[in-house]
Tab-separated table of C-alpha atoms in Angstrom:
chain	number	residue	atom	x	y	z
S	1	MET	CA	0.465	-17.490	15.049
S	2	THR	CA	1.202	-14.568	12.758
S	3	SER	CA	-1.308	-11.854	11.916
S	4	THR	CA	-1.155	-9.208	9.199
S	5	LEU	CA	-3.042	-5.943	8.810
S	6	ALA	CA	-2.908	-4.526	5.281
S	7	PHE	CA	-3.734	-0.857	4.757
S	8	ASP	CA	-3.816	1.492	1.787
S	9	ILE	CA	-2.740	5.147	1.781
S	10	THR	CA	-5.250	6.984	-0.375
S	11	GLN	CA	-4.326	9.814	-2.703
S	12	PHE	CA	-0.627	9.245	-1.962
S	13	PHE	CA	0.844	10.938	-5.042
S	14	PRO	CA	-1.604	13.900	-5.003
S	15	SER	CA	-1.101	14.520	-1.253
S	16	LEU	CA	2.660	14.987	-0.839
S	17	ASN	CA	3.410	18.296	0.847
S	18	HIS	CA	5.726	20.385	-1.359
S	19	CYS	CA	7.170	22.378	1.537
S	20	LEU	CA	7.788	19.274	3.645
S	21	LEU	CA	9.490	17.191	0.936
S	22	PRO	CA	12.685	19.341	0.617
S	23	LEU	CA	13.058	19.226	4.403
S	24	ILE	CA	12.833	15.432	4.307
S	25	LEU	CA	15.481	15.268	1.560
S	26	ARG	CA	17.762	17.545	3.572
S	27	LYS	CA	17.263	15.437	6.703
S	28	ALA	CA	18.076	12.294	4.687
S	29	GLY	CA	21.502	13.749	3.845
S	30	PHE	CA	21.024	14.634	0.182
S	31	ASP	CA	23.270	17.249	-1.382
S	32	PRO	CA	21.920	20.829	-0.968
S	33	LYS	CA	21.744	21.044	-4.766
S	34	VAL	CA	19.140	18.252	-4.740
S	35	ASP	CA	17.156	20.116	-2.089
S	36	CYS	CA	17.367	23.311	-4.166
S	37	PHE	CA	16.289	21.503	-7.344
S	38	PHE	CA	13.129	20.049	-5.828
S	39	SER	CA	12.324	23.312	-4.065
S	40	ASN	CA	12.335	25.028	-7.457
S	41	TYR	CA	10.645	22.060	-9.161
S	42	LEU	CA	7.731	21.706	-6.728
S	43	ILE	CA	7.169	24.890	-4.735
S	44	GLY	CA	5.248	27.705	-6.371
S	45	ARG	CA	3.682	25.571	-9.112
S	46	LYS	CA	0.480	26.662	-10.833
S	47	THR	CA	-1.974	24.989	-13.187
S	48	TRP	CA	-5.065	25.821	-15.187
S	49	TYR	CA	-7.873	23.813	-16.785
S	50	PHE	CA	-9.455	23.799	-20.224
S	51	TRP	CA	-12.919	22.460	-21.031
S	52	ASN	CA	-14.108	23.079	-24.594
S	53	SER	CA	-14.004	26.881	-24.879
S	54	PHE	CA	-13.737	27.415	-21.111
S	55	SER	CA	-10.353	28.311	-19.614
S	56	SER	CA	-9.886	28.674	-15.855
S	57	SER	CA	-7.627	31.138	-14.082
S	58	PHE	CA	-4.273	29.983	-12.686
S	59	LEU	CA	-4.549	27.866	-9.525
S	60	ASN	CA	-1.821	27.189	-6.977
S	61	VAL	CA	-0.604	23.572	-6.721
S	62	ASP	CA	0.834	23.266	-3.208
S	63	ILE	CA	0.668	19.477	-2.857
S	64	GLY	CA	1.126	16.348	-4.923
S	65	VAL	CA	3.428	14.856	-7.536
S	66	GLU	CA	2.194	13.838	-10.974
S	67	GLN	CA	1.270	10.229	-11.632
S	68	GLY	CA	3.136	8.670	-14.529
S	69	LEU	CA	6.384	10.582	-13.963
S	70	ALA	CA	9.513	8.564	-13.174
S	71	LEU	CA	10.356	10.790	-10.192
S	72	SER	CA	6.971	10.420	-8.490
S	73	PRO	CA	7.436	6.896	-6.994
S	74	ILE	CA	10.979	7.795	-5.850
S	75	LEU	CA	9.833	11.007	-4.171
S	76	SER	CA	6.905	9.161	-2.585
S	77	VAL	CA	9.175	6.497	-1.075
S	78	LEU	CA	11.536	9.175	0.273
S	79	TYR	CA	8.534	11.011	1.715
S	80	LEU	CA	7.237	7.861	3.419
S	81	ALA	CA	10.611	6.666	4.779
S	82	PRO	CA	10.754	8.987	7.842
S	83	ILE	CA	7.132	8.119	8.693
S	84	LEU	CA	8.013	4.420	8.853
S	85	HIS	CA	11.159	5.211	10.854
S	86	ILE	CA	9.173	7.213	13.416
S	87	LEU	CA	6.505	4.500	13.553
S	88	GLU	CA	9.089	1.770	14.222
S	89	LYS	CA	10.639	3.924	16.948
S	90	HIS	CA	7.284	4.472	18.678
S	91	LEU	CA	6.418	0.774	18.518
S	92	LYS	CA	9.806	-0.153	19.973
S	93	ILE	CA	9.431	2.299	22.877
S	94	LEU	CA	5.944	0.963	23.652
S	95	LYS	CA	7.209	-2.646	23.274
S	96	ILE	CA	4.606	-3.417	20.629
S	97	LEU	CA	6.003	-6.377	18.699
S	98	VAL	CA	4.908	-5.411	15.188
S	99	SER	CA	6.967	-5.368	11.992
S	100	ILE	CA	6.272	-2.953	9.131
S	101	LEU	CA	6.426	-3.633	5.396
S	102	SER	CA	5.634	-1.108	2.694
S	103	PHE	CA	5.272	-1.187	-1.084
S	104	VAL	CA	4.852	2.530	-1.902
S	105	ASN	CA	1.247	3.208	-0.789
S	106	ASP	CA	0.475	-0.385	0.294
S	107	GLY	CA	1.420	-0.943	3.928
S	108	LEU	CA	1.520	-4.076	6.042
S	109	LEU	CA	1.647	-4.508	9.830
S	110	VAL	CA	2.820	-7.967	10.952
S	111	ALA	CA	2.470	-9.300	14.505
S	112	GLN	CA	3.377	-12.684	16.037
S	113	SER	CA	2.038	-14.264	19.211
S	114	LYS	CA	0.449	-17.457	20.559
S	115	SER	CA	-2.548	-15.433	21.736
S	116	LEU	CA	-5.143	-13.980	19.365
S	117	THR	CA	-6.076	-11.403	21.991
S	118	ILE	CA	-2.490	-10.150	22.139
S	119	LEU	CA	-2.293	-10.123	18.344
S	120	ASN	CA	-5.408	-7.960	18.075
S	121	SER	CA	-4.126	-5.560	20.736
S	122	PHE	CA	-0.780	-5.212	18.903
S	123	LEU	CA	-2.515	-4.518	15.595
S	124	PHE	CA	-4.968	-2.076	17.174
S	125	CYS	CA	-2.232	-0.024	18.862
S	126	SER	CA	0.091	-0.018	15.857
S	127	TYR	CA	-2.753	1.024	13.544
S	128	ASN	CA	-3.652	3.853	15.914
S	129	ILE	CA	-0.082	5.191	15.875
S	130	ALA	CA	0.324	4.716	12.113
S	131	SER	CA	-2.900	6.530	11.209
S	132	SER	CA	-1.981	9.436	13.516
S	133	LEU	CA	1.484	9.802	11.960
S	134	LEU	CA	0.161	9.609	8.403
S	135	GLU	CA	-2.418	12.275	9.171
S	136	LYS	CA	0.298	14.610	10.467
S	137	PHE	CA	2.191	14.144	7.188
S	138	GLY	CA	-0.964	14.908	5.202
S	139	LEU	CA	-1.766	11.298	4.251
S	140	ILE	CA	-4.944	9.334	4.965
S	141	MET	CA	-5.671	5.610	5.214
S	142	GLU	CA	-8.549	4.212	3.194
S	143	HIS	CA	-10.464	2.077	5.691
S	144	GLY	CA	-12.483	0.306	3.010
S	145	LYS	CA	-9.358	-1.356	1.587
S	146	MET	CA	-8.034	-2.665	4.897
S	147	GLU	CA	-7.697	-6.419	5.400
S	148	MET	CA	-6.663	-8.681	8.278
S	149	PHE	CA	-5.318	-12.196	7.913
S	150	HIS	CA	-4.053	-14.844	10.352
S	151	PHE	CA	-1.440	-17.523	9.675
S	152	SER	CA	-1.795	-20.550	11.950
S	153	ARG	CA	-0.441	-24.109	12.204
S	154	SER	CA	-3.423	-25.261	14.231
S	155	HIS	CA	-5.291	-28.316	12.885
S	156	ASP	CA	-8.374	-27.548	14.985
S	157	VAL	CA	-11.308	-25.376	13.935
S	158	PHE	CA	-9.882	-21.882	13.596
S	159	ASP	CA	-12.310	-19.085	14.405
S	160	PRO	CA	-10.317	-15.928	15.259
S	161	PRO	CA	-12.108	-12.938	16.797
S	162	PRO	CA	-12.606	-9.818	14.644
S	163	LEU	CA	-10.449	-6.723	15.023
S	164	ASN	CA	-12.678	-3.813	16.002
S	165	LEU	CA	-11.225	-0.501	14.805
S	166	SER	CA	-14.460	1.480	15.161
S	167	ALA	CA	-12.982	3.475	18.058
S	168	LEU	CA	-10.385	4.760	15.551
S	169	GLU	CA	-13.058	5.488	12.914
S	170	GLY	CA	-12.063	2.267	11.178
S	171	PRO	CA	-14.020	-0.885	10.272
S	172	ILE	CA	-14.554	-4.185	12.070
S	173	LEU	CA	-12.193	-6.592	10.309
S	174	PHE	CA	-12.799	-10.334	10.025
S	175	SER	CA	-9.999	-12.714	9.063
S	176	ARG	CA	-10.413	-14.413	5.688
S	177	ASP	CA	-9.693	-17.995	4.644
S	178	THR	CA	-7.430	-16.761	1.822
S	179	TRP	CA	-5.710	-13.428	1.289
S	180	LYS	CA	-4.396	-11.848	-1.909
S	181	TYR	CA	-1.537	-9.384	-1.535
S	182	LEU	CA	0.695	-8.076	-4.344
S	183	SER	CA	-0.707	-10.780	-6.698
S	184	PHE	CA	0.123	-13.632	-4.282
S	185	ILE	CA	-2.689	-15.713	-2.797
S	186	PHE	CA	-1.973	-16.880	0.753
S	187	ASP	CA	-3.745	-19.454	2.901
S	188	ARG	CA	-3.347	-19.869	6.655
S	189	LYS	CA	-0.785	-22.670	6.393
S	190	LEU	CA	1.179	-21.224	3.456
S	191	SER	CA	0.522	-24.267	1.269
S	192	PHE	CA	-0.028	-22.007	-1.784
S	193	HIS	CA	-2.576	-24.479	-3.206
S	194	GLN	CA	-5.056	-21.691	-4.009
S	195	HIS	CA	-2.303	-19.603	-5.587
S	196	ILE	CA	-1.208	-22.451	-7.869
S	197	ASN	CA	-4.773	-23.397	-8.822
S	198	TYR	CA	-5.697	-19.798	-9.635
S	199	TYR	CA	-2.766	-19.150	-11.966
S	200	MET	CA	-2.914	-22.639	-13.474
S	201	ASN	CA	-6.572	-22.123	-14.449
S	202	LYS	CA	-5.759	-18.641	-15.708
S	203	SER	CA	-2.975	-20.032	-17.937
S	204	ILE	CA	-5.197	-22.815	-19.303
S	205	SER	CA	-7.939	-20.277	-20.098
S	206	THR	CA	-5.416	-18.096	-21.925
S	207	VAL	CA	-4.208	-21.017	-24.050
S	208	LYS	CA	-7.798	-21.970	-24.931
S	209	CYS	CA	-8.568	-18.377	-25.937
S	210	MET	CA	-5.548	-18.372	-28.240
S	211	LYS	CA	-7.234	-21.068	-30.377
S	212	ILE	CA	-10.039	-18.630	-31.108
S	213	LEU	CA	-7.635	-15.866	-32.119
S	214	GLY	CA	-6.075	-17.785	-34.978
S	215	ASN	CA	-5.271	-21.075	-36.710
S	216	SER	CA	-2.937	-22.263	-39.464
S	217	VAL	CA	-4.996	-20.415	-42.116
S	218	HIS	CA	-5.746	-16.988	-40.628
S	219	GLY	CA	-5.524	-14.949	-37.412
S	220	LEU	CA	-2.482	-14.867	-35.131
S	221	ILE	CA	0.587	-16.568	-36.567
S	222	PRO	CA	2.439	-19.126	-34.370
S	223	HIS	CA	5.250	-16.644	-33.681
S	224	GLN	CA	2.776	-14.093	-32.244
S	225	LYS	CA	1.154	-16.806	-30.093
């Protein structure tokens, strides 16, 4: 069996430490000019707020990168890279057989075993280490967005035990019948029937709605459809 634990890093862009980021870039082997550029670009920034006739005083901006800027996702990935490297190293030393996947602020812990008890213990320990590392780097997991899912080839009734993370100030997670991650809908046997049905129905609904938006006389022309 394979189990996944999906977690979300809240306030990722607004939480990056300006003083820590240049050190990470330097450690990654970037040219000193790059380190100098981002030190000047990020450190010592100030902002102020306007509301109608009100104008605030200047406030220091010591953390965060702006959402919508092309550099923000790149800087975020570079910031997260050493955290994942340290996490993988810790898991390897402790012989916790868990793989790590990350899509910017969406993380995924993947464990494989024939025993559900072992799977839960792997996920519990890896989550404990991951949350501790993220906290040290100034990042926090959002427990409410966490999900657990099991993949199994078993044809019998499948009733996996929940993963209790309450000791780590987390939730009690129950495995779902289907799981949506990065717009893909997974089932336990990876048949993708639910995924196909969902997007097929969505496409049919879109085509039916297009009839309302125009015909041969008025509305959307065929080229726009």
